[in-house]
Amino acid sequence: MSKTIGNMIRQLRCSRNLTQEQLAENLNVTAQAISKWENNIGMPDISQVVPIAHFFGVSTDILFGIEKASAIDEIQNLIDNATAQETYTEEYALLKEALRTYPGDTRLLLELLSCGECLLADGDTVKDSERSIIFKESERAGKLILSYSKDLGVLIEATEWLIKLYCEVGEFEKAMLLSESLPEKTGFNKDAAHARIYERDKKYEHSAKCYSKNISQFQYQLINSIVLCGNMYAQDKEKKKAYELYLLAINISEIFLKNNPVSENKSLQKNLLRSVEKCKKSIEILGK
């Protein structure tokens, strides 16, 4: 006998360690509605079936107990399309649209959070009337990730973007409180661990790929820190030190762009290009 849609929703929810309230938040329905579905008192509206299936990464047939669960890869294509846009405004709009189809997807939520912070940081392109909306949407995305994600790397990245978001709107107490949850050392991540294991197992090709991926993950963080340090020296009227740091960031970025070990990471490449442009503009300002 095939399971009811309510039974499948309960099974999928429990497999993600989500409460009924958390699932309701992600699907923009009430917890009472989730309870009714799972107890077979009511059923989701037909318009909700596809978003529910996409949230759990399964086909609609799974919800009706017809076939085994299968992952959906389309989300990555949506992210790639969004990050390929010329402006943060266009990227943000596409990510919001994607989340209507795949509500609660961690990758989409993280992209929306980071894009929202960048939009607020790039204040010239955002109207004052829009800032509050973007902040609330981005904050909600970050809080959803922190509420149910079990991936330490994702949690740290979401926390970082949330702190930046709070700083952009002057919520410094919230930013400081959130910063206390961060570990002091995060260098030994999953890729570094895998690389070490493969190295000791003499699987050097696999090890090299993991180390290369790790380089890609940390290179933007390194460059961003150099740029931010340069900004602080510029604010403190230390023009020479600021110039040297901006130049260093440009040189490292161009090396990474030319010899990127993970060339398919389009989002990273786009951020590196933006860093180069920002540094060049900062150097021009210092020269005035």
PDB file of C-alpha atoms in Angstrom:
ATOM      1  CA  MET A   1       0.000   0.000   0.000  1.00  0.00           C
ATOM      2  CA  SER A   2       1.343   3.414  -0.918  1.00  0.00           C
ATOM      3  CA  LYS A   3       1.840   5.928   1.855  1.00  0.00           C
ATOM      4  CA  THR A   4      -0.349   9.022   2.114  1.00  0.00           C
ATOM      5  CA  ILE A   5       1.073  12.420   1.280  1.00  0.00           C
ATOM      6  CA  GLY A   6       0.794  13.301   4.976  1.00  0.00           C
ATOM      7  CA  ASN A   7       2.868  10.270   5.969  1.00  0.00           C
ATOM      8  CA  MET A   8       5.522  11.165   3.400  1.00  0.00           C
ATOM      9  CA  ILE A   9       5.714  14.778   4.596  1.00  0.00           C
ATOM     10  CA  ARG A  10       6.176  13.560   8.172  1.00  0.00           C
ATOM     11  CA  GLN A  11       8.880  11.095   7.094  1.00  0.00           C
ATOM     12  CA  LEU A  12      10.753  13.679   5.037  1.00  0.00           C
ATOM     13  CA  ARG A  13      10.458  16.309   7.787  1.00  0.00           C
ATOM     14  CA  CYS A  14      11.824  13.943  10.423  1.00  0.00           C
ATOM     15  CA  SER A  15      14.693  12.927   8.124  1.00  0.00           C
ATOM     16  CA  ARG A  16      15.750  16.593   8.076  1.00  0.00           C
ATOM     17  CA  ASN A  17      15.359  16.936  11.866  1.00  0.00           C
ATOM     18  CA  LEU A  18      12.826  19.720  11.397  1.00  0.00           C
ATOM     19  CA  THR A  19       9.986  20.585  13.744  1.00  0.00           C
ATOM     20  CA  GLN A  20       6.528  21.251  12.346  1.00  0.00           C
ATOM     21  CA  GLU A  21       7.051  24.941  13.161  1.00  0.00           C
ATOM     22  CA  GLN A  22      10.337  25.072  11.209  1.00  0.00           C
ATOM     23  CA  LEU A  23       8.796  23.375   8.188  1.00  0.00           C
ATOM     24  CA  ALA A  24       5.827  25.737   8.351  1.00  0.00           C
ATOM     25  CA  GLU A  25       8.195  28.734   8.403  1.00  0.00           C
ATOM     26  CA  ASN A  26       9.991  27.486   5.304  1.00  0.00           C
ATOM     27  CA  LEU A  27       6.778  26.809   3.391  1.00  0.00           C
ATOM     28  CA  ASN A  28       5.040  30.004   4.562  1.00  0.00           C
ATOM     29  CA  VAL A  29       2.105  28.108   6.090  1.00  0.00           C
ATOM     30  CA  THR A  30       0.947  27.603   9.680  1.00  0.00           C
ATOM     31  CA  ALA A  31       2.168  24.842  11.988  1.00  0.00           C
ATOM     32  CA  GLN A  32      -1.478  23.811  12.327  1.00  0.00           C
ATOM     33  CA  ALA A  33      -1.601  23.164   8.579  1.00  0.00           C
ATOM     34  CA  ILE A  34       1.466  20.906   8.802  1.00  0.00           C
ATOM     35  CA  SER A  35      -0.114  19.020  11.698  1.00  0.00           C
ATOM     36  CA  LYS A  36      -3.331  18.460   9.726  1.00  0.00           C
ATOM     37  CA  TRP A  37      -1.398  17.155   6.713  1.00  0.00           C
ATOM     38  CA  GLU A  38       0.696  14.747   8.764  1.00  0.00           C
ATOM     39  CA  ASN A  39      -2.338  13.437  10.635  1.00  0.00           C
ATOM     40  CA  ASN A  40      -4.237  12.988   7.356  1.00  0.00           C
ATOM     41  CA  ILE A  41      -6.953  15.403   8.461  1.00  0.00           C
ATOM     42  CA  GLY A  42      -6.311  17.607   5.459  1.00  0.00           C
ATOM     43  CA  MET A  43      -4.098  17.788   2.358  1.00  0.00           C
ATOM     44  CA  PRO A  44      -1.889  20.515   0.910  1.00  0.00           C
ATOM     45  CA  ASP A  45      -3.451  22.632  -1.786  1.00  0.00           C
ATOM     46  CA  ILE A  46      -2.455  21.470  -5.261  1.00  0.00           C
ATOM     47  CA  SER A  47      -0.432  24.697  -5.701  1.00  0.00           C
ATOM     48  CA  GLN A  48       1.689  23.726  -2.656  1.00  0.00           C
ATOM     49  CA  VAL A  49       2.667  20.233  -3.787  1.00  0.00           C
ATOM     50  CA  VAL A  50       5.524  21.275  -6.105  1.00  0.00           C
ATOM     51  CA  PRO A  51       7.116  23.703  -3.586  1.00  0.00           C
ATOM     52  CA  ILE A  52       6.921  21.016  -0.866  1.00  0.00           C
ATOM     53  CA  ALA A  53       8.585  18.454  -3.146  1.00  0.00           C
ATOM     54  CA  HIS A  54      11.294  20.921  -4.143  1.00  0.00           C
ATOM     55  CA  PHE A  55      11.945  21.882  -0.533  1.00  0.00           C
ATOM     56  CA  PHE A  56      12.749  18.259   0.308  1.00  0.00           C
ATOM     57  CA  GLY A  57      14.614  17.691  -2.984  1.00  0.00           C
ATOM     58  CA  VAL A  58      12.262  14.967  -4.214  1.00  0.00           C
ATOM     59  CA  SER A  59       9.863  14.498  -7.109  1.00  0.00           C
ATOM     60  CA  THR A  60       6.141  15.032  -6.620  1.00  0.00           C
ATOM     61  CA  ASP A  61       5.706  11.288  -7.144  1.00  0.00           C
ATOM     62  CA  ILE A  62       7.602  10.746  -3.905  1.00  0.00           C
ATOM     63  CA  LEU A  63       5.029  12.744  -1.967  1.00  0.00           C
ATOM     64  CA  PHE A  64       2.330  10.469  -3.308  1.00  0.00           C
ATOM     65  CA  GLY A  65       4.386   7.360  -2.444  1.00  0.00           C
ATOM     66  CA  ILE A  66       4.868   6.285  -6.067  1.00  0.00           C
ATOM     67  CA  GLU A  67       8.670   6.098  -6.458  1.00  0.00           C
ATOM     68  CA  LYS A  68      11.948   6.408  -4.539  1.00  0.00           C
ATOM     69  CA  ALA A  69      13.383   9.789  -3.649  1.00  0.00           C
ATOM     70  CA  SER A  70      15.697  11.436  -6.149  1.00  0.00           C
ATOM     71  CA  ALA A  71      17.811  14.579  -5.799  1.00  0.00           C
ATOM     72  CA  ILE A  72      17.084  17.641  -7.904  1.00  0.00           C
ATOM     73  CA  ASP A  73      20.091  19.326  -9.492  1.00  0.00           C
ATOM     74  CA  GLU A  74      18.217  22.207 -11.039  1.00  0.00           C
ATOM     75  CA  ILE A  75      18.900  24.465  -8.047  1.00  0.00           C
ATOM     76  CA  GLN A  76      22.581  24.792  -8.929  1.00  0.00           C
ATOM     77  CA  ASN A  77      21.636  25.911 -12.437  1.00  0.00           C
ATOM     78  CA  LEU A  78      19.379  28.585 -10.944  1.00  0.00           C
ATOM     79  CA  ILE A  79      22.211  29.779  -8.689  1.00  0.00           C
ATOM     80  CA  ASP A  80      24.669  29.860 -11.590  1.00  0.00           C
ATOM     81  CA  ASN A  81      22.210  31.875 -13.659  1.00  0.00           C
ATOM     82  CA  ALA A  82      21.602  34.332 -10.818  1.00  0.00           C
ATOM     83  CA  THR A  83      25.285  34.897 -10.015  1.00  0.00           C
ATOM     84  CA  ALA A  84      26.016  35.450 -13.710  1.00  0.00           C
ATOM     85  CA  GLN A  85      23.909  38.623 -13.726  1.00  0.00           C
ATOM     86  CA  GLU A  86      25.572  42.019 -14.088  1.00  0.00           C
ATOM     87  CA  THR A  87      24.093  43.596 -10.942  1.00  0.00           C
ATOM     88  CA  TYR A  88      23.242  42.509  -7.421  1.00  0.00           C
ATOM     89  CA  THR A  89      19.687  43.768  -8.002  1.00  0.00           C
ATOM     90  CA  GLU A  90      19.150  41.344 -10.891  1.00  0.00           C
ATOM     91  CA  GLU A  91      20.807  38.520  -8.970  1.00  0.00           C
ATOM     92  CA  TYR A  92      18.658  39.154  -5.893  1.00  0.00           C
ATOM     93  CA  ALA A  93      15.423  39.138  -7.925  1.00  0.00           C
ATOM     94  CA  LEU A  94      16.286  35.783  -9.535  1.00  0.00           C
ATOM     95  CA  LEU A  95      17.195  34.226  -6.186  1.00  0.00           C
ATOM     96  CA  LYS A  96      13.873  35.344  -4.692  1.00  0.00           C
ATOM     97  CA  GLU A  97      12.053  33.808  -7.639  1.00  0.00           C
ATOM     98  CA  ALA A  98      13.988  30.551  -7.239  1.00  0.00           C
ATOM     99  CA  LEU A  99      13.067  30.393  -3.542  1.00  0.00           C
ATOM    100  CA  ARG A 100       9.384  30.562  -4.443  1.00  0.00           C
ATOM    101  CA  THR A 101       9.867  27.290  -6.301  1.00  0.00           C
ATOM    102  CA  TYR A 102      12.388  25.757  -3.869  1.00  0.00           C
ATOM    103  CA  PRO A 103      11.445  27.241  -0.476  1.00  0.00           C
ATOM    104  CA  GLY A 104      13.909  26.527   2.298  1.00  0.00           C
ATOM    105  CA  ASP A 105      16.762  25.293   0.111  1.00  0.00           C
ATOM    106  CA  THR A 106      19.940  26.044   2.068  1.00  0.00           C
ATOM    107  CA  ARG A 107      22.029  26.921  -0.990  1.00  0.00           C
ATOM    108  CA  LEU A 108      19.470  29.422  -2.260  1.00  0.00           C
ATOM    109  CA  LEU A 109      18.957  30.929   1.196  1.00  0.00           C
ATOM    110  CA  LEU A 110      22.708  31.417   1.626  1.00  0.00           C
ATOM    111  CA  GLU A 111      23.023  33.045  -1.805  1.00  0.00           C
ATOM    112  CA  LEU A 112      20.094  35.361  -1.035  1.00  0.00           C
ATOM    113  CA  LEU A 113      21.621  36.325   2.322  1.00  0.00           C
ATOM    114  CA  SER A 114      25.022  37.153   0.815  1.00  0.00           C
ATOM    115  CA  CYS A 115      23.488  38.995  -2.142  1.00  0.00           C
ATOM    116  CA  GLY A 116      21.218  40.981   0.167  1.00  0.00           C
ATOM    117  CA  GLU A 117      24.199  42.089   2.262  1.00  0.00           C
ATOM    118  CA  CYS A 118      26.069  43.136  -0.878  1.00  0.00           C
ATOM    119  CA  LEU A 119      23.037  45.109  -2.043  1.00  0.00           C
ATOM    120  CA  LEU A 120      22.847  47.006   1.239  1.00  0.00           C
ATOM    121  CA  ALA A 121      26.614  47.596   1.215  1.00  0.00           C
ATOM    122  CA  ASP A 122      26.340  48.983  -2.331  1.00  0.00           C
ATOM    123  CA  GLY A 123      23.937  51.653  -1.097  1.00  0.00           C
ATOM    124  CA  ASP A 124      23.856  53.753  -4.255  1.00  0.00           C
ATOM    125  CA  THR A 125      21.763  51.152  -6.089  1.00  0.00           C
ATOM    126  CA  VAL A 126      19.150  50.630  -3.352  1.00  0.00           C
ATOM    127  CA  LYS A 127      16.358  53.076  -2.523  1.00  0.00           C
ATOM    128  CA  ASP A 128      15.796  53.903   1.144  1.00  0.00           C
ATOM    129  CA  SER A 129      12.301  52.428   0.916  1.00  0.00           C
ATOM    130  CA  GLU A 130      13.755  49.102  -0.244  1.00  0.00           C
ATOM    131  CA  ARG A 131      16.487  48.739   2.374  1.00  0.00           C
ATOM    132  CA  SER A 132      14.173  47.592   5.155  1.00  0.00           C
ATOM    133  CA  ILE A 133      12.548  44.953   2.931  1.00  0.00           C
ATOM    134  CA  ILE A 134      15.886  43.591   1.728  1.00  0.00           C
ATOM    135  CA  PHE A 135      17.216  43.510   5.293  1.00  0.00           C
ATOM    136  CA  LYS A 136      14.199  41.580   6.623  1.00  0.00           C
ATOM    137  CA  GLU A 137      14.252  39.075   3.738  1.00  0.00           C
ATOM    138  CA  SER A 138      17.999  38.525   4.075  1.00  0.00           C
ATOM    139  CA  GLU A 139      17.870  38.239   7.859  1.00  0.00           C
ATOM    140  CA  ARG A 140      15.034  35.696   7.579  1.00  0.00           C
ATOM    141  CA  ALA A 141      17.127  33.628   5.141  1.00  0.00           C
ATOM    142  CA  GLY A 142      20.061  33.616   7.553  1.00  0.00           C
ATOM    143  CA  LYS A 143      17.947  32.694  10.561  1.00  0.00           C
ATOM    144  CA  LEU A 144      16.335  29.817   8.661  1.00  0.00           C
ATOM    145  CA  ILE A 145      19.772  28.397   7.837  1.00  0.00           C
ATOM    146  CA  LEU A 146      20.914  28.679  11.453  1.00  0.00           C
ATOM    147  CA  SER A 147      17.722  27.031  12.665  1.00  0.00           C
ATOM    148  CA  TYR A 148      18.024  23.744  10.796  1.00  0.00           C
ATOM    149  CA  SER A 149      21.303  23.335   8.909  1.00  0.00           C
ATOM    150  CA  LYS A 150      23.652  20.655  10.296  1.00  0.00           C
ATOM    151  CA  ASP A 151      26.582  21.612   8.039  1.00  0.00           C
ATOM    152  CA  LEU A 152      29.211  23.408  10.147  1.00  0.00           C
ATOM    153  CA  GLY A 153      30.695  25.174   7.125  1.00  0.00           C
ATOM    154  CA  VAL A 154      27.294  26.467   6.033  1.00  0.00           C
ATOM    155  CA  LEU A 155      26.504  27.606   9.581  1.00  0.00           C
ATOM    156  CA  ILE A 156      29.764  29.551   9.808  1.00  0.00           C
ATOM    157  CA  GLU A 157      29.260  31.164   6.395  1.00  0.00           C
ATOM    158  CA  ALA A 158      25.662  32.119   7.195  1.00  0.00           C
ATOM    159  CA  THR A 159      26.783  33.576  10.524  1.00  0.00           C
ATOM    160  CA  GLU A 160      29.477  35.622   8.777  1.00  0.00           C
ATOM    161  CA  TRP A 161      27.001  37.096   6.283  1.00  0.00           C
ATOM    162  CA  LEU A 162      24.441  37.795   9.019  1.00  0.00           C
ATOM    163  CA  ILE A 163      27.049  39.703  11.022  1.00  0.00           C
ATOM    164  CA  LYS A 164      27.913  41.761   7.943  1.00  0.00           C
ATOM    165  CA  LEU A 165      24.204  42.353   7.341  1.00  0.00           C
ATOM    166  CA  TYR A 166      23.659  43.591  10.906  1.00  0.00           C
ATOM    167  CA  CYS A 167      26.650  45.900  10.607  1.00  0.00           C
ATOM    168  CA  GLU A 168      25.241  47.447   7.419  1.00  0.00           C
ATOM    169  CA  VAL A 169      22.074  48.507   9.250  1.00  0.00           C
ATOM    170  CA  GLY A 170      23.774  49.516  12.511  1.00  0.00           C
ATOM    171  CA  GLU A 171      22.609  46.505  14.563  1.00  0.00           C
ATOM    172  CA  PHE A 172      26.000  46.172  16.240  1.00  0.00           C
ATOM    173  CA  GLU A 173      24.776  44.464  19.422  1.00  0.00           C
ATOM    174  CA  LYS A 174      23.133  41.685  17.391  1.00  0.00           C
ATOM    175  CA  ALA A 175      26.312  41.352  15.322  1.00  0.00           C
ATOM    176  CA  MET A 176      28.504  41.092  18.415  1.00  0.00           C
ATOM    177  CA  LEU A 177      26.210  38.556  20.079  1.00  0.00           C
ATOM    178  CA  LEU A 178      26.200  36.398  16.947  1.00  0.00           C
ATOM    179  CA  SER A 179      29.985  36.618  16.651  1.00  0.00           C
ATOM    180  CA  GLU A 180      30.351  34.827  20.002  1.00  0.00           C
ATOM    181  CA  SER A 181      29.036  31.634  18.382  1.00  0.00           C
ATOM    182  CA  LEU A 182      31.933  31.475  15.917  1.00  0.00           C
ATOM    183  CA  PRO A 183      34.930  29.190  16.557  1.00  0.00           C
ATOM    184  CA  GLU A 184      38.336  30.832  16.775  1.00  0.00           C
ATOM    185  CA  LYS A 185      39.863  28.372  14.306  1.00  0.00           C
ATOM    186  CA  THR A 186      38.124  26.935  11.232  1.00  0.00           C
ATOM    187  CA  GLY A 187      41.057  26.038   8.986  1.00  0.00           C
ATOM    188  CA  PHE A 188      40.680  22.265   9.304  1.00  0.00           C
ATOM    189  CA  ASN A 189      37.476  21.760   7.344  1.00  0.00           C
ATOM    190  CA  LYS A 190      36.005  18.794   5.473  1.00  0.00           C
ATOM    191  CA  ASP A 191      38.139  19.304   2.352  1.00  0.00           C
ATOM    192  CA  ALA A 192      41.316  19.597   4.405  1.00  0.00           C
ATOM    193  CA  ALA A 193      40.388  16.426   6.284  1.00  0.00           C
ATOM    194  CA  HIS A 194      39.627  14.527   3.080  1.00  0.00           C
ATOM    195  CA  ALA A 195      42.886  15.725   1.540  1.00  0.00           C
ATOM    196  CA  ARG A 196      44.864  14.475   4.541  1.00  0.00           C
ATOM    197  CA  ILE A 197      43.104  11.093   4.485  1.00  0.00           C
ATOM    198  CA  TYR A 198      43.708  10.601   0.750  1.00  0.00           C
ATOM    199  CA  GLU A 199      47.339  11.676   1.179  1.00  0.00           C
ATOM    200  CA  ARG A 200      47.990   9.077   3.860  1.00  0.00           C
ATOM    201  CA  ASP A 201      46.158   6.484   1.751  1.00  0.00           C
ATOM    202  CA  LYS A 202      48.508   7.353  -1.163  1.00  0.00           C
ATOM    203  CA  LYS A 203      45.590   8.550  -3.312  1.00  0.00           C
ATOM    204  CA  TYR A 204      47.488  11.661  -4.327  1.00  0.00           C
ATOM    205  CA  GLU A 205      45.244  12.757  -7.204  1.00  0.00           C
ATOM    206  CA  HIS A 206      42.198  12.818  -4.921  1.00  0.00           C
ATOM    207  CA  SER A 207      44.226  14.598  -2.256  1.00  0.00           C
ATOM    208  CA  ALA A 208      45.365  17.296  -4.690  1.00  0.00           C
ATOM    209  CA  LYS A 209      41.778  17.958  -5.797  1.00  0.00           C
ATOM    210  CA  CYS A 210      40.659  18.415  -2.199  1.00  0.00           C
ATOM    211  CA  TYR A 211      43.538  20.758  -1.415  1.00  0.00           C
ATOM    212  CA  SER A 212      42.752  22.738  -4.600  1.00  0.00           C
ATOM    213  CA  LYS A 213      39.132  23.061  -3.580  1.00  0.00           C
ATOM    214  CA  ASN A 214      40.223  24.285  -0.177  1.00  0.00           C
ATOM    215  CA  ILE A 215      42.409  26.942  -1.801  1.00  0.00           C
ATOM    216  CA  SER A 216      39.398  28.190  -3.723  1.00  0.00           C
ATOM    217  CA  GLN A 217      37.277  28.363  -0.577  1.00  0.00           C
ATOM    218  CA  PHE A 218      39.802  30.405   1.377  1.00  0.00           C
ATOM    219  CA  GLN A 219      41.249  32.666  -1.308  1.00  0.00           C
ATOM    220  CA  TYR A 220      38.347  35.113  -1.339  1.00  0.00           C
ATOM    221  CA  GLN A 221      38.330  35.276   2.462  1.00  0.00           C
ATOM    222  CA  LEU A 222      42.047  36.106   2.358  1.00  0.00           C
ATOM    223  CA  ILE A 223      41.650  38.816  -0.282  1.00  0.00           C
ATOM    224  CA  ASN A 224      38.606  40.297   1.418  1.00  0.00           C
ATOM    225  CA  SER A 225      40.555  40.570   4.683  1.00  0.00           C
ATOM    226  CA  ILE A 226      43.415  42.364   2.889  1.00  0.00           C
ATOM    227  CA  VAL A 227      40.981  44.826   1.291  1.00  0.00           C
ATOM    228  CA  LEU A 228      39.208  45.498   4.590  1.00  0.00           C
ATOM    229  CA  CYS A 229      42.546  46.086   6.312  1.00  0.00           C
ATOM    230  CA  GLY A 230      43.420  48.541   3.536  1.00  0.00           C
ATOM    231  CA  ASN A 231      40.103  50.304   4.081  1.00  0.00           C
ATOM    232  CA  MET A 232      40.894  50.755   7.770  1.00  0.00           C
ATOM    233  CA  TYR A 233      44.287  52.296   6.989  1.00  0.00           C
ATOM    234  CA  ALA A 234      42.633  54.584   4.439  1.00  0.00           C
ATOM    235  CA  GLN A 235      40.117  55.712   7.069  1.00  0.00           C
ATOM    236  CA  ASP A 236      43.031  56.363   9.438  1.00  0.00           C
ATOM    237  CA  LYS A 237      44.813  58.491   6.774  1.00  0.00           C
ATOM    238  CA  GLU A 238      47.633  55.921   6.405  1.00  0.00           C
ATOM    239  CA  LYS A 239      47.621  56.239   2.616  1.00  0.00           C
ATOM    240  CA  LYS A 240      50.860  54.384   1.934  1.00  0.00           C
ATOM    241  CA  LYS A 241      49.847  51.298   3.907  1.00  0.00           C
ATOM    242  CA  ALA A 242      46.370  51.343   2.340  1.00  0.00           C
ATOM    243  CA  TYR A 243      47.861  51.599  -1.162  1.00  0.00           C
ATOM    244  CA  GLU A 244      50.218  48.664  -0.548  1.00  0.00           C
ATOM    245  CA  LEU A 245      47.366  46.464   0.704  1.00  0.00           C
ATOM    246  CA  TYR A 246      45.062  47.351  -2.198  1.00  0.00           C
ATOM    247  CA  LEU A 247      47.864  46.568  -4.639  1.00  0.00           C
ATOM    248  CA  LEU A 248      48.529  43.249  -2.878  1.00  0.00           C
ATOM    249  CA  ALA A 249      44.836  42.331  -3.112  1.00  0.00           C
ATOM    250  CA  ILE A 250      44.792  43.142  -6.845  1.00  0.00           C
ATOM    251  CA  ASN A 251      47.911  41.060  -7.534  1.00  0.00           C
ATOM    252  CA  ILE A 252      46.661  38.033  -5.585  1.00  0.00           C
ATOM    253  CA  SER A 253      43.199  38.272  -7.168  1.00  0.00           C
ATOM    254  CA  GLU A 254      44.658  38.367 -10.677  1.00  0.00           C
ATOM    255  CA  ILE A 255      46.870  35.359  -9.923  1.00  0.00           C
ATOM    256  CA  PHE A 256      43.864  33.401  -8.646  1.00  0.00           C
ATOM    257  CA  LEU A 257      41.749  34.424 -11.638  1.00  0.00           C
ATOM    258  CA  LYS A 258      44.464  33.279 -14.014  1.00  0.00           C
ATOM    259  CA  ASN A 259      45.267  30.026 -12.189  1.00  0.00           C
ATOM    260  CA  ASN A 260      42.064  29.187 -10.351  1.00  0.00           C
ATOM    261  CA  PRO A 261      42.201  25.516  -9.284  1.00  0.00           C
ATOM    262  CA  VAL A 262      38.388  25.371  -9.250  1.00  0.00           C
ATOM    263  CA  SER A 263      37.564  27.298 -12.404  1.00  0.00           C
ATOM    264  CA  GLU A 264      33.898  26.263 -12.418  1.00  0.00           C
ATOM    265  CA  ASN A 265      33.236  28.349  -9.294  1.00  0.00           C
ATOM    266  CA  LYS A 266      31.646  31.259 -11.170  1.00  0.00           C
ATOM    267  CA  SER A 267      30.444  33.013  -8.027  1.00  0.00           C
ATOM    268  CA  LEU A 268      33.998  33.154  -6.649  1.00  0.00           C
ATOM    269  CA  GLN A 269      35.391  34.466  -9.940  1.00  0.00           C
ATOM    270  CA  LYS A 270      32.750  37.196 -10.015  1.00  0.00           C
ATOM    271  CA  ASN A 271      33.610  38.268  -6.451  1.00  0.00           C
ATOM    272  CA  LEU A 272      37.328  38.351  -7.266  1.00  0.00           C
ATOM    273  CA  LEU A 273      36.703  40.563 -10.301  1.00  0.00           C
ATOM    274  CA  ARG A 274      34.634  42.914  -8.159  1.00  0.00           C
ATOM    275  CA  SER A 275      37.420  43.042  -5.564  1.00  0.00           C
ATOM    276  CA  VAL A 276      39.913  44.068  -8.245  1.00  0.00           C
ATOM    277  CA  GLU A 277      37.634  46.854  -9.490  1.00  0.00           C
ATOM    278  CA  LYS A 278      36.960  48.136  -5.980  1.00  0.00           C
ATOM    279  CA  CYS A 279      40.673  48.180  -5.149  1.00  0.00           C
ATOM    280  CA  LYS A 280      41.484  50.093  -8.325  1.00  0.00           C
ATOM    281  CA  LYS A 281      38.826  52.690  -7.492  1.00  0.00           C
ATOM    282  CA  SER A 282      40.168  52.949  -3.943  1.00  0.00           C
ATOM    283  CA  ILE A 283      43.687  53.549  -5.268  1.00  0.00           C
ATOM    284  CA  GLU A 284      42.338  56.304  -7.534  1.00  0.00           C
ATOM    285  CA  ILE A 285      40.664  57.955  -4.549  1.00  0.00           C
ATOM    286  CA  LEU A 286      43.878  57.773  -2.539  1.00  0.00           C
ATOM    287  CA  GLY A 287      45.717  59.554  -5.361  1.00  0.00           C
ATOM    288  CA  LYS A 288      43.390  62.560  -5.305  1.00  0.00           C
TER     289      LYS A 288
END
